[in-house]
């Protein structure tokens, strides 16, 4: 496929939990970081904010390449294309130190599927080993990395996880579950919904695809790219749903 026609759909997912050494996590909040600081660190990741919505629990941003969520203790960045999310970690840590009241990183998760065209990624992102090295340099760490390979296809899923030793034994204050579904080779006929040719706007794509029905009473922020492509963030209390 010609490079100019190709878009890397596989998403890099970065999730970082913050805490306090004194255990008083109620005294910290990532949402105290000013919006322009988040916009600056997204520049380091080579993407930008398209749209924003929030509720009492979650600040949700639709990005030029997918989504960012900020809750009291957790930062989540999910980006496709040739974005560079690891580059935004150092500025994030500086902002956390300056604005939020948190003084430790509790957990880090970084994961992605194998890329279709890894050679088109920027530097570090062409090889998961390099991504692990970069993360371990930042977190002075002993992160654990794993690769799950399909026995039937070329698909792989990579995961890096860091749980700083001093956090072991501490009770998790906010138990949390994430379900991530990575879909490929979807029905092209159905995918027509996510084109400007078939859908007049993002709202129509959200309704016609049935996405609007997935989570009751969800606040939806959706975007339809030109000529095709779709992103949505849905939030309901502390539950978040995002489809890109
Ligand atoms: C946020 S990305 C989501 C990628 C998705 N994970 C995938 O596998 O295709 C949005 C989609 O919109 C399309 N798109 C069209 N114009 C775009 C643009 N200017 N920037 C980013 N994506 C664009 C891309 O092809 C991409 O598939």
Coordinates of N, CA and C and ligand atoms in Angstrom, one line a residue:
X1 N 0.9 -1.2 0.0 CA 0.0 0.0 0.0 C 0.9 1.2 0.0
X2 N 0.5 2.2 -0.8 CA 1.3 3.4 -0.9 C 1.3 4.1 0.5
X3 N 2.4 4.7 0.9 CA 2.5 5.3 2.2 C 1.5 6.4 2.4
X4 N 1.2 7.2 1.3 CA 0.3 8.3 1.5 C -1.1 7.9 1.7
X5 N -1.5 6.7 1.3 CA -2.8 6.2 1.5 C -3.0 5.4 2.9
X6 N -1.9 5.2 3.5 CA -1.9 4.4 4.7 C -2.1 5.1 6.0
X7 N -2.9 4.6 6.9 CA -3.1 5.2 8.2 C -2.9 4.1 9.2
X8 N -2.0 4.2 10.2 CA -1.8 3.1 11.2 C -3.0 3.2 12.2
X9 N -3.9 2.3 12.2 CA -5.0 2.3 13.1 C -4.7 1.8 14.5
X10 N -3.7 1.0 14.6 CA -3.4 0.4 15.9 C -3.1 1.5 16.9
X11 N -3.7 1.4 18.1 CA -3.6 2.4 19.1 C -2.6 2.1 20.2
X12 N -1.8 3.1 20.6 CA -0.9 2.9 21.8 C -1.7 3.4 23.0
X13 N -1.7 2.6 24.0 CA -2.5 3.0 25.2 C -1.6 3.1 26.4
X14 N -1.6 4.3 27.0 CA -0.8 4.7 28.1 C -1.7 5.0 29.3
X15 N -1.5 4.4 30.4 CA -2.3 4.6 31.6 C -1.4 4.8 32.8
X16 N -1.5 5.9 33.5 CA -0.7 6.1 34.7 C -1.5 6.5 35.9
X17 N -1.3 5.8 37.0 CA -2.0 6.1 38.2 C -1.1 6.8 39.2
X18 N -1.6 7.8 39.9 CA -0.7 8.6 40.8 C -1.2 8.5 42.2
X19 N -0.3 8.7 43.2 CA -0.7 8.5 44.6 C 0.2 9.5 45.4
X20 N 0.1 9.3 46.7 CA 0.8 10.1 47.7 C 1.5 9.2 48.6
X21 N 2.8 9.6 49.0 CA 3.5 8.7 49.9 C 2.9 8.6 51.2
X22 N 2.1 9.7 51.7 CA 1.5 9.6 53.0 C 0.1 8.9 52.9
X23 N -0.2 8.4 51.7 CA -1.5 7.7 51.5 C -2.7 8.5 51.4
X24 N -2.6 9.9 51.6 CA -3.8 10.7 51.6 C -4.1 11.1 50.2
X25 N -4.6 10.2 49.4 CA -4.8 10.4 48.0 C -5.9 11.4 47.8
X26 N -6.8 11.6 48.8 CA -7.9 12.5 48.6 C -7.4 14.0 48.5
X27 N -6.1 14.2 48.8 CA -5.5 15.5 48.7 C -4.9 15.8 47.3
X28 N -5.0 14.8 46.4 CA -4.4 15.0 45.1 C -5.5 15.0 44.0
X29 N -5.3 15.7 42.9 CA -6.2 15.7 41.8 C -5.5 16.1 40.5
X30 N -5.5 15.2 39.5 CA -4.8 15.5 38.2 C -5.5 16.6 37.4
X31 N -6.8 16.8 37.8 CA -7.6 17.8 37.0 C -7.2 19.2 37.4
X32 N -6.3 19.3 38.4 CA -5.8 20.7 38.7 C -4.8 21.2 37.7
X33 N -4.3 20.3 36.9 CA -3.3 20.7 35.9 C -4.1 21.5 34.9
X34 N -3.6 22.8 34.6 CA -4.4 23.6 33.6 C -4.5 23.0 32.2
X35 N -5.6 23.3 31.6 CA -5.8 22.7 30.2 C -4.7 22.9 29.3
X36 N -4.1 24.2 29.3 CA -3.0 24.5 28.4 C -1.8 23.6 28.6
X37 N -1.6 23.2 29.8 CA -0.5 22.3 30.1 C -0.7 20.9 29.4
X38 N -2.0 20.4 29.5 CA -2.3 19.2 28.8 C -2.1 19.4 27.3
X39 N -2.5 20.5 26.8 CA -2.4 20.7 25.3 C -0.9 20.7 24.9
X40 N -0.1 21.3 25.8 CA 1.4 21.3 25.5 C 1.9 19.9 25.5
X41 N 1.5 19.1 26.5 CA 2.1 17.8 26.5 C 1.6 16.9 25.4
X42 N 0.4 17.2 24.9 CA -0.1 16.5 23.7 C 0.7 16.8 22.5
X43 N 1.2 18.0 22.4 CA 2.1 18.4 21.3 C 3.3 17.4 21.3
X44 N 3.8 17.1 22.5 CA 5.0 16.2 22.5 C 4.6 14.8 22.0
X45 N 3.3 14.5 22.1 CA 2.8 13.2 21.6 C 2.4 13.3 20.2
X46 N 2.5 14.5 19.6 CA 2.1 14.7 18.2 C 0.6 14.5 17.9
X47 N -0.2 15.0 18.8 CA -1.6 15.1 18.6 C -2.2 16.3 19.3
X48 N -3.5 16.6 19.1 CA -4.1 17.7 19.7 C -5.6 17.5 20.0
X49 N -6.1 18.4 20.9 CA -7.5 18.3 21.3 C -8.4 18.8 20.2
X50 N -9.5 17.9 19.9 CA -10.5 18.3 19.0 C -11.8 18.8 19.8
X51 N -12.0 18.1 20.9 CA -13.2 18.3 21.6 C -13.1 17.9 23.1
X52 N -14.0 18.4 23.9 CA -13.9 18.1 25.3 C -15.2 18.0 26.0
X53 N -15.4 17.0 26.9 CA -16.6 16.9 27.7 C -16.1 16.5 29.1
X54 N -17.0 16.6 30.1 CA -16.6 16.2 31.4 C -17.9 15.9 32.3
X55 N -17.6 15.2 33.4 CA -18.6 15.1 34.4 C -17.9 15.3 35.8
X56 N -18.5 14.9 36.9 CA -17.8 15.1 38.2 C -16.6 14.2 38.3
X57 N -16.6 13.1 37.6 CA -15.5 12.1 37.7 C -14.4 12.2 36.7
X58 N -14.8 12.6 35.5 CA -13.9 12.4 34.3 C -13.8 13.6 33.4
X59 N -12.6 14.0 33.0 CA -12.4 15.0 31.9 C -12.1 14.1 30.7
X60 N -12.9 14.3 29.6 CA -12.7 13.4 28.5 C -12.4 14.3 27.2
X61 N -11.3 14.0 26.6 CA -10.9 14.8 25.4 C -10.9 13.9 24.2
X62 N -11.6 14.3 23.1 CA -11.4 13.7 21.8 C -10.2 14.3 21.1
X63 N -9.3 13.5 20.6 CA -8.1 14.0 20.1 C -8.0 13.8 18.5
X64 N -7.1 14.5 17.9 CA -6.9 14.3 16.5 C -6.6 12.9 16.2
X65 N -5.9 12.2 17.1 CA -5.7 10.7 17.0 C -6.2 10.1 18.3
X66 N -7.5 10.0 18.4 CA -8.2 9.2 19.5 C -8.6 10.0 20.7
X67 N -8.1 9.5 21.9 CA -8.8 10.0 23.2 C -7.8 10.2 24.3
X68 N -8.1 11.1 25.2 CA -7.4 11.3 26.5 C -8.5 11.4 27.6
X69 N -8.2 10.8 28.7 CA -9.1 10.9 29.9 C -8.2 11.3 31.1
X70 N -8.8 12.2 31.9 CA -8.1 12.5 33.1 C -9.1 12.4 34.3
X71 N -8.8 11.6 35.3 CA -9.7 11.5 36.4 C -8.8 12.0 37.6
X72 N -9.4 11.9 38.8 CA -8.7 12.4 40.0 C -7.2 11.8 40.0
X73 N -7.1 10.5 39.8 CA -5.8 9.9 40.1 C -5.2 9.3 38.8
X74 N -6.0 9.3 37.7 CA -5.5 8.5 36.6 C -5.5 9.3 35.3
X75 N -4.4 9.1 34.5 CA -4.2 9.7 33.2 C -4.2 8.6 32.2
X76 N -5.1 8.7 31.2 CA -5.2 7.7 30.1 C -5.0 8.4 28.8
X77 N -4.1 7.9 27.9 CA -3.9 8.5 26.6 C -3.9 7.3 25.6
X78 N -4.9 7.4 24.6 CA -4.9 6.3 23.6 C -4.8 7.0 22.3
X79 N -3.8 6.7 21.6 CA -3.5 7.4 20.3 C -3.1 6.4 19.2
X80 N -3.5 6.7 18.0 CA -3.2 5.9 16.8 C -2.2 6.7 15.9
X81 N -2.1 6.2 14.6 CA -1.2 6.9 13.7 C 0.2 6.8 14.1
X82 N 1.0 7.9 13.9 CA 2.4 7.9 14.3 C 2.7 8.8 15.5
X83 N 1.7 8.7 16.4 CA 1.9 9.5 17.6 C 3.0 9.0 18.5
X84 N 3.4 9.8 19.5 CA 4.6 9.5 20.3 C 4.2 9.7 21.8
X85 N 3.3 8.9 22.3 CA 2.8 9.2 23.7 C 3.8 9.1 24.8
X86 N 4.9 8.3 24.6 CA 5.9 8.2 25.7 C 6.6 9.6 25.9
X87 N 6.6 10.3 24.8 CA 7.3 11.7 24.9 C 6.5 12.6 25.8
X88 N 5.3 12.3 26.1 CA 4.5 13.3 27.0 C 4.6 12.9 28.4
X89 N 5.3 11.8 28.8 CA 5.3 11.4 30.2 C 6.2 12.4 31.1
X90 N 7.4 12.8 30.6 CA 8.2 13.7 31.4 C 7.5 15.0 31.7
X91 N 6.9 15.7 30.7 CA 6.2 16.9 31.0 C 5.0 16.6 31.9
X92 N 4.3 15.5 31.7 CA 3.2 15.1 32.6 C 3.7 15.1 34.1
X93 N 4.8 14.3 34.3 CA 5.3 14.2 35.7 C 5.7 15.5 36.3
X94 N 6.3 16.4 35.5 CA 6.6 17.8 36.0 C 5.3 18.5 36.4
X95 N 4.3 18.4 35.6 CA 3.0 19.1 35.9 C 2.3 18.5 37.1
X96 N 2.4 17.2 37.2 CA 1.8 16.5 38.4 C 2.5 17.0 39.6
X97 N 3.8 17.1 39.6 CA 4.6 17.6 40.8 C 4.2 19.0 41.1
X98 N 4.0 19.9 40.1 CA 3.7 21.3 40.3 C 2.3 21.6 40.7
X99 N 1.3 20.8 40.2 CA -0.1 21.3 40.3 C -1.0 20.4 41.2
X100 N -0.7 19.1 41.3 CA -1.7 18.2 41.7 C -1.8 17.7 43.2
X101 N -0.6 17.8 43.9 CA -0.6 17.3 45.2 C -0.2 15.8 45.3
X102 N 0.0 15.2 44.1 CA 0.5 13.8 44.1 C 2.1 13.8 44.1
X103 N 2.7 12.8 44.8 CA 4.1 12.8 44.8 C 4.7 11.4 44.4
X104 N 3.8 10.5 43.9 CA 4.3 9.2 43.5 C 3.5 8.6 42.3
X105 N 4.2 7.8 41.5 CA 3.6 7.1 40.5 C 3.2 5.7 41.0
X106 N 2.0 5.3 41.0 CA 1.6 4.0 41.6 C 1.6 2.9 40.6
X107 N 1.1 3.2 39.4 CA 1.1 2.1 38.3 C 1.2 2.7 37.0
X108 N 1.9 2.0 36.1 CA 2.0 2.4 34.7 C 1.6 1.2 33.8
X109 N 0.8 1.4 32.8 CA 0.5 0.4 31.8 C 0.7 1.1 30.5
X110 N 1.4 0.4 29.6 CA 1.6 0.8 28.2 C 1.4 -0.4 27.3
X111 N 0.5 -0.3 26.4 CA 0.2 -1.5 25.6 C -0.2 -1.1 24.2
X112 N 0.0 -2.0 23.3 CA -0.4 -1.8 21.9 C -0.4 -3.1 21.2
X113 N -1.2 -3.1 20.1 CA -1.1 -4.2 19.1 C 0.1 -4.0 18.2
X114 N 0.5 -5.1 17.5 CA 1.5 -4.9 16.5 C 1.1 -4.0 15.4
X115 N 2.0 -3.2 14.9 CA 1.6 -2.2 13.9 C 1.6 -3.0 12.5
X116 N 0.8 -2.4 11.6 CA 0.8 -2.9 10.3 C 2.0 -2.5 9.5
X117 N 2.4 -1.2 9.7 CA 3.6 -0.7 9.1 C 4.6 -0.1 10.1
X118 N 5.3 -0.9 10.9 CA 6.1 -0.4 12.0 C 7.2 0.5 11.4
X119 N 7.6 0.3 10.2 CA 8.7 1.1 9.7 C 8.3 2.6 9.5
X120 N 7.0 2.9 9.5 CA 6.5 4.2 9.3 C 6.4 5.0 10.7
X121 N 6.6 4.2 11.8 CA 6.5 4.8 13.1 C 7.8 5.7 13.4
X122 N 7.7 6.6 14.3 CA 8.9 7.4 14.7 C 9.8 6.6 15.6
X123 N 11.1 6.7 15.3 CA 12.2 6.1 16.2 C 11.8 5.0 17.1
X124 N 11.6 5.4 18.4 CA 11.3 4.4 19.5 C 10.2 3.4 19.2
X125 N 9.2 3.9 18.4 CA 8.0 3.1 18.3 C 8.0 2.0 17.2
X126 N 9.2 1.9 16.6 CA 9.3 0.8 15.6 C 9.5 -0.5 16.2
X127 N 9.8 -0.6 17.5 CA 10.2 -1.8 18.1 C 9.8 -1.8 19.6
X128 N 9.0 -2.7 20.0 CA 8.5 -2.6 21.4 C 9.7 -2.6 22.4
X129 N 10.8 -3.3 22.1 CA 11.9 -3.3 23.0 C 12.4 -1.9 23.3
X130 N 12.4 -1.0 22.3 CA 12.8 0.4 22.4 C 11.8 1.1 23.3
X131 N 10.6 0.8 23.1 CA 9.5 1.5 24.0 C 9.7 1.1 25.4
X132 N 10.0 -0.2 25.7 CA 10.3 -0.6 27.1 C 11.5 0.1 27.6
X133 N 12.6 0.2 26.8 CA 13.8 0.9 27.3 C 13.5 2.4 27.7
X134 N 12.7 3.0 26.8 CA 12.3 4.4 27.1 C 11.5 4.6 28.4
X135 N 10.6 3.6 28.6 CA 9.8 3.7 29.8 C 10.6 3.4 31.0
X136 N 11.5 2.4 30.9 CA 12.3 2.1 32.1 C 13.3 3.2 32.4
X137 N 13.7 4.0 31.4 CA 14.6 5.1 31.7 C 13.8 6.2 32.5
X138 N 12.6 6.5 32.0 CA 11.8 7.5 32.7 C 11.4 7.1 34.1
X139 N 11.0 5.8 34.3 CA 10.5 5.4 35.6 C 11.6 4.7 36.4
X140 N 12.9 4.8 36.0 CA 14.0 4.3 36.7 C 13.7 2.8 37.1
X141 N 13.2 2.1 36.1 CA 12.4 1.0 36.5 C 12.7 -0.4 36.2
X142 N 11.9 -1.2 36.7 CA 12.0 -2.6 36.5 C 10.6 -3.0 36.1
X143 N 10.1 -2.3 35.0 CA 8.8 -2.7 34.5 C 8.9 -4.1 33.9
X144 N 7.7 -4.7 33.8 CA 7.6 -6.1 33.3 C 6.9 -6.0 31.9
X145 N 7.5 -6.6 30.9 CA 6.9 -6.6 29.6 C 6.6 -8.0 29.1
X146 N 5.5 -8.1 28.4 CA 5.0 -9.3 27.9 C 4.5 -9.1 26.4
X147 N 4.5 -10.2 25.7 CA 3.9 -10.2 24.4 C 3.0 -11.4 24.2
X148 N 1.8 -11.2 23.8 CA 0.9 -12.3 23.6 C 0.8 -12.4 22.0
X149 N 1.1 -13.6 21.5 CA 1.1 -13.8 20.1 C 0.0 -14.7 19.7
X150 N -0.7 -14.4 18.6 CA -1.8 -15.3 18.1 C -1.1 -16.5 17.4
X151 N -1.6 -17.7 17.7 CA -1.0 -18.9 17.0 C -1.6 -19.0 15.6
X152 N -2.6 -18.2 15.3 CA -3.3 -18.4 14.0 C -3.1 -17.3 13.0
X153 N -2.7 -16.1 13.5 CA -2.5 -14.9 12.7 C -1.2 -14.3 13.0
X154 N -0.9 -13.2 12.4 CA 0.3 -12.4 12.7 C 0.1 -11.5 13.9
X155 N -1.1 -11.5 14.5 CA -1.4 -10.5 15.5 C -0.6 -10.8 16.8
X156 N -0.2 -9.7 17.4 CA 0.5 -9.7 18.7 C -0.1 -8.6 19.5
X157 N 0.0 -8.7 20.8 CA -0.4 -7.6 21.7 C 0.7 -7.5 22.8
X158 N 1.3 -6.3 22.9 CA 2.4 -6.0 23.8 C 1.9 -5.3 25.0
X159 N 2.5 -5.6 26.2 CA 2.1 -4.9 27.4 C 3.4 -4.6 28.3
X160 N 3.5 -3.4 28.7 CA 4.5 -3.1 29.7 C 3.7 -2.6 31.0
X161 N 4.1 -3.1 32.1 CA 3.5 -2.7 33.4 C 4.5 -2.5 34.4
X162 N 4.3 -1.4 35.2 CA 5.2 -1.0 36.2 C 4.5 -0.8 37.5
X163 N 4.8 -1.5 38.6 CA 4.2 -1.3 39.9 C 5.3 -1.0 40.8
X164 N 5.6 0.2 41.1 CA 6.8 0.5 42.0 C 6.7 -0.3 43.3
X165 N 7.8 -0.8 43.7 CA 7.9 -1.8 44.8 C 7.2 -1.3 46.0
X166 N 7.5 0.1 46.3 CA 6.9 0.6 47.5 C 5.4 0.6 47.6
X167 N 4.8 0.4 46.5 CA 3.3 0.4 46.5 C 2.7 -1.0 46.8
X168 N 3.5 -2.1 46.7 CA 3.0 -3.4 47.0 C 2.6 -3.4 48.4
X169 N 1.5 -4.1 48.7 CA 1.0 -4.2 50.1 C 0.0 -3.1 50.4
X170 N 0.1 -1.9 49.6 CA -0.9 -0.9 49.8 C -2.2 -1.3 49.2
X171 N -3.3 -1.1 49.9 CA -4.6 -1.4 49.4 C -5.0 -0.5 48.3
X172 N -5.5 -1.0 47.2 CA -6.0 -0.2 46.1 C -7.2 0.6 46.6
X173 N -7.1 1.9 46.4 CA -8.3 2.7 47.0 C -9.4 2.7 46.0
X174 N -9.1 2.6 44.7 CA -10.2 2.6 43.7 C -10.1 1.4 42.8
X175 N -10.7 0.3 43.2 CA -10.7 -0.9 42.3 C -11.2 -0.5 40.9
X176 N -10.7 -1.1 39.9 CA -11.0 -0.6 38.6 C -10.9 -1.7 37.6
X177 N -11.8 -1.8 36.6 CA -11.7 -2.8 35.5 C -11.7 -2.1 34.2
X178 N -10.9 -2.6 33.3 CA -10.9 -2.1 31.9 C -11.1 -3.2 30.9
X179 N -12.0 -3.1 30.0 CA -12.1 -4.1 29.0 C -11.7 -3.4 27.7
X180 N -10.7 -3.9 27.0 CA -10.3 -3.3 25.7 C -10.5 -4.3 24.6
X181 N -11.2 -3.9 23.6 CA -11.5 -4.8 22.4 C -10.8 -4.2 21.2
X182 N -9.9 -5.0 20.6 CA -9.2 -4.5 19.5 C -9.8 -5.2 18.2
X183 N -10.4 -4.5 17.4 CA -11.1 -5.1 16.2 C -10.4 -4.8 14.9
X184 N -10.2 -5.8 14.1 CA -9.6 -5.6 12.8 C -10.5 -6.3 11.7
X185 N -10.3 -6.0 10.5 CA -11.0 -6.6 9.4 C -12.5 -6.5 9.6
X186 N -13.0 -5.4 10.0 CA -14.5 -5.2 10.2 C -15.2 -5.2 8.8
X187 N -16.5 -5.5 8.9 CA -17.3 -5.5 7.6 C -17.3 -4.2 6.9
X188 N -16.7 -4.1 5.7 CA -16.6 -2.8 5.0 C -17.9 -2.1 4.8
X189 N -19.0 -3.0 4.6 CA -20.3 -2.4 4.4 C -20.8 -1.7 5.6
X190 N -20.6 -2.3 6.8 CA -21.0 -1.6 8.0 C -20.1 -0.4 8.3
X191 N -18.8 -0.5 7.9 CA -17.9 0.6 8.2 C -18.2 1.8 7.4
X192 N -19.0 1.7 6.3 CA -19.5 2.8 5.6 C -20.2 3.9 6.4
X193 N -20.8 3.4 7.5 CA -21.4 4.3 8.5 C -20.4 5.4 8.9
X194 N -19.2 5.0 9.0 CA -18.2 6.0 9.6 C -17.4 6.8 8.5
X195 N -18.2 7.1 7.4 CA -17.7 7.9 6.3 C -18.6 9.1 6.1
X196 N -18.0 10.2 5.7 CA -18.8 11.4 5.4 C -19.8 11.1 4.2
X197 N -19.5 10.1 3.4 CA -20.3 9.8 2.3 C -21.7 9.3 2.8
X198 N -21.6 8.5 3.8 CA -22.9 7.8 4.3 C -23.5 8.6 5.4
X199 N -22.7 9.2 6.3 CA -23.3 9.8 7.5 C -23.1 11.4 7.4
X200 N -24.1 12.1 7.6 CA -24.0 13.6 7.5 C -23.1 14.2 8.6
X201 N -23.1 13.5 9.7 CA -22.3 14.0 10.9 C -22.0 12.9 11.9
X202 N -21.3 13.2 12.9 CA -20.9 12.2 13.9 C -22.1 11.7 14.6
X203 N -23.0 12.5 14.9 CA -24.2 12.1 15.6 C -25.0 11.0 14.9
X204 N -25.1 11.2 13.6 CA -25.8 10.2 12.8 C -25.1 8.9 12.8
X205 N -23.7 8.9 12.7 CA -22.9 7.7 12.8 C -23.1 7.0 14.1
X206 N -23.2 7.8 15.2 CA -23.4 7.3 16.5 C -24.7 6.6 16.7
X207 N -25.8 7.2 16.1 CA -27.1 6.6 16.2 C -27.2 5.4 15.3
X208 N -26.8 5.5 14.0 CA -27.0 4.4 13.0 C -26.2 3.2 13.4
X209 N -25.0 3.4 14.0 CA -24.2 2.2 14.4 C -24.7 1.5 15.6
X210 N -25.6 2.2 16.4 CA -26.0 1.6 17.7 C -25.1 1.9 18.8
X211 N -24.1 2.7 18.6 CA -23.1 3.0 19.6 C -23.8 3.8 20.7
X212 N -24.8 4.6 20.3 CA -25.6 5.5 21.3 C -26.3 4.6 22.4
X213 N -26.5 3.3 22.0 CA -27.3 2.5 23.0 C -26.4 1.7 23.9
X214 N -25.0 1.8 23.8 CA -24.1 0.9 24.5 C -24.1 1.1 26.0
X215 N -24.3 2.4 26.4 CA -24.2 2.7 27.8 C -25.3 3.6 28.2
X216 N -26.2 3.2 29.1 CA -27.4 4.0 29.4 C -27.0 5.4 30.0
X217 N -27.7 6.4 29.6 CA -27.4 7.8 30.1 C -26.0 8.3 30.0
X218 N -25.4 7.9 28.9 CA -24.0 8.3 28.7 C -24.0 9.7 28.0
X219 N -23.1 10.5 28.4 CA -22.8 11.8 27.8 C -21.8 11.6 26.7
X220 N -22.2 11.9 25.4 CA -21.4 11.5 24.3 C -20.8 12.7 23.6
X221 N -19.5 12.5 23.3 CA -18.7 13.5 22.5 C -18.2 12.7 21.3
X222 N -18.7 13.0 20.1 CA -18.3 12.2 19.0 C -17.7 13.1 17.8
X223 N -17.0 12.4 16.9 CA -16.3 13.2 15.9 C -16.2 12.3 14.6
X224 N -16.6 12.8 13.5 CA -16.5 12.1 12.2 C -15.4 12.8 11.4
X225 N -14.3 12.0 11.1 CA -13.2 12.6 10.3 C -13.6 12.6 8.8
X226 N -12.9 13.4 8.1 CA -13.1 13.6 6.6 C -11.9 13.0 5.9
X227 N -12.1 12.0 5.0 CA -13.4 11.6 4.5 C -14.0 10.4 5.3
X228 N -13.2 9.8 6.2 CA -13.7 8.7 6.9 C -13.0 8.6 8.3
X229 N -13.5 7.8 9.2 CA -12.9 7.6 10.5 C -13.8 8.3 11.6
X230 N -13.8 7.7 12.8 CA -14.8 8.1 13.8 C -14.1 7.9 15.2
X231 N -14.4 8.9 16.0 CA -14.0 8.8 17.4 C -15.1 9.2 18.3
X232 N -15.3 8.5 19.4 CA -16.3 8.9 20.4 C -15.8 8.7 21.8
X233 N -16.1 9.6 22.7 CA -15.9 9.4 24.1 C -17.3 9.4 24.8
X234 N -17.6 8.4 25.6 CA -18.9 8.4 26.3 C -18.6 8.3 27.8
X235 N -19.2 9.2 28.6 CA -19.0 9.1 30.0 C -20.3 9.0 30.8
X236 N -20.3 8.2 31.8 CA -21.5 8.1 32.7 C -20.9 7.9 34.1
X237 N -21.0 8.9 35.0 CA -20.4 8.8 36.3 C -19.0 8.4 36.2
X238 N -18.5 7.3 36.8 CA -17.1 7.0 36.7 C -16.8 6.0 35.6
X239 N -17.8 5.7 34.8 CA -17.6 4.8 33.7 C -17.3 5.5 32.4
X240 N -16.3 5.0 31.7 CA -16.0 5.7 30.4 C -16.0 4.7 29.3
X241 N -16.4 5.1 28.1 CA -16.4 4.2 26.9 C -15.8 5.0 25.8
X242 N -14.9 4.4 25.1 CA -14.4 5.2 24.0 C -14.1 4.2 22.8
X243 N -14.5 4.8 21.6 CA -14.4 4.0 20.4 C -13.7 4.8 19.4
X244 N -12.6 4.3 18.8 CA -11.9 5.0 17.8 C -11.6 4.1 16.6
Ligands
LIG1 C1 -8.7 8.4 15.7 S1 -8.3 7.5 14.3 C2 -8.9 5.9 14.9 C3 -8.1 4.8 14.2 C4 -8.7 3.4 14.5 N1 -8.2 2.8 15.7 C5 -8.5 2.5 13.3 O1 -8.0 1.4 13.5 O2 -8.8 2.9 12.2 C6 -9.5 8.0 13.3 C7 -9.6 7.4 11.9 O3 -10.0 8.5 11.1 C8 -9.3 8.5 9.9 N2 -8.9 9.8 9.6 C9 -9.3 10.5 8.5 N3 -8.8 11.7 8.5 C10 -8.0 11.8 9.6 C11 -7.2 12.8 10.2 N4 -7.0 14.0 9.6 N5 -6.6 12.6 11.4 C12 -6.7 11.4 12.0 N6 -7.4 10.4 11.5 C13 -8.1 10.6 10.3 C14 -8.1 7.6 10.0 O4 -8.0 6.8 8.9 C15 -8.4 6.8 11.3 O5 -8.7 5.5 10.9

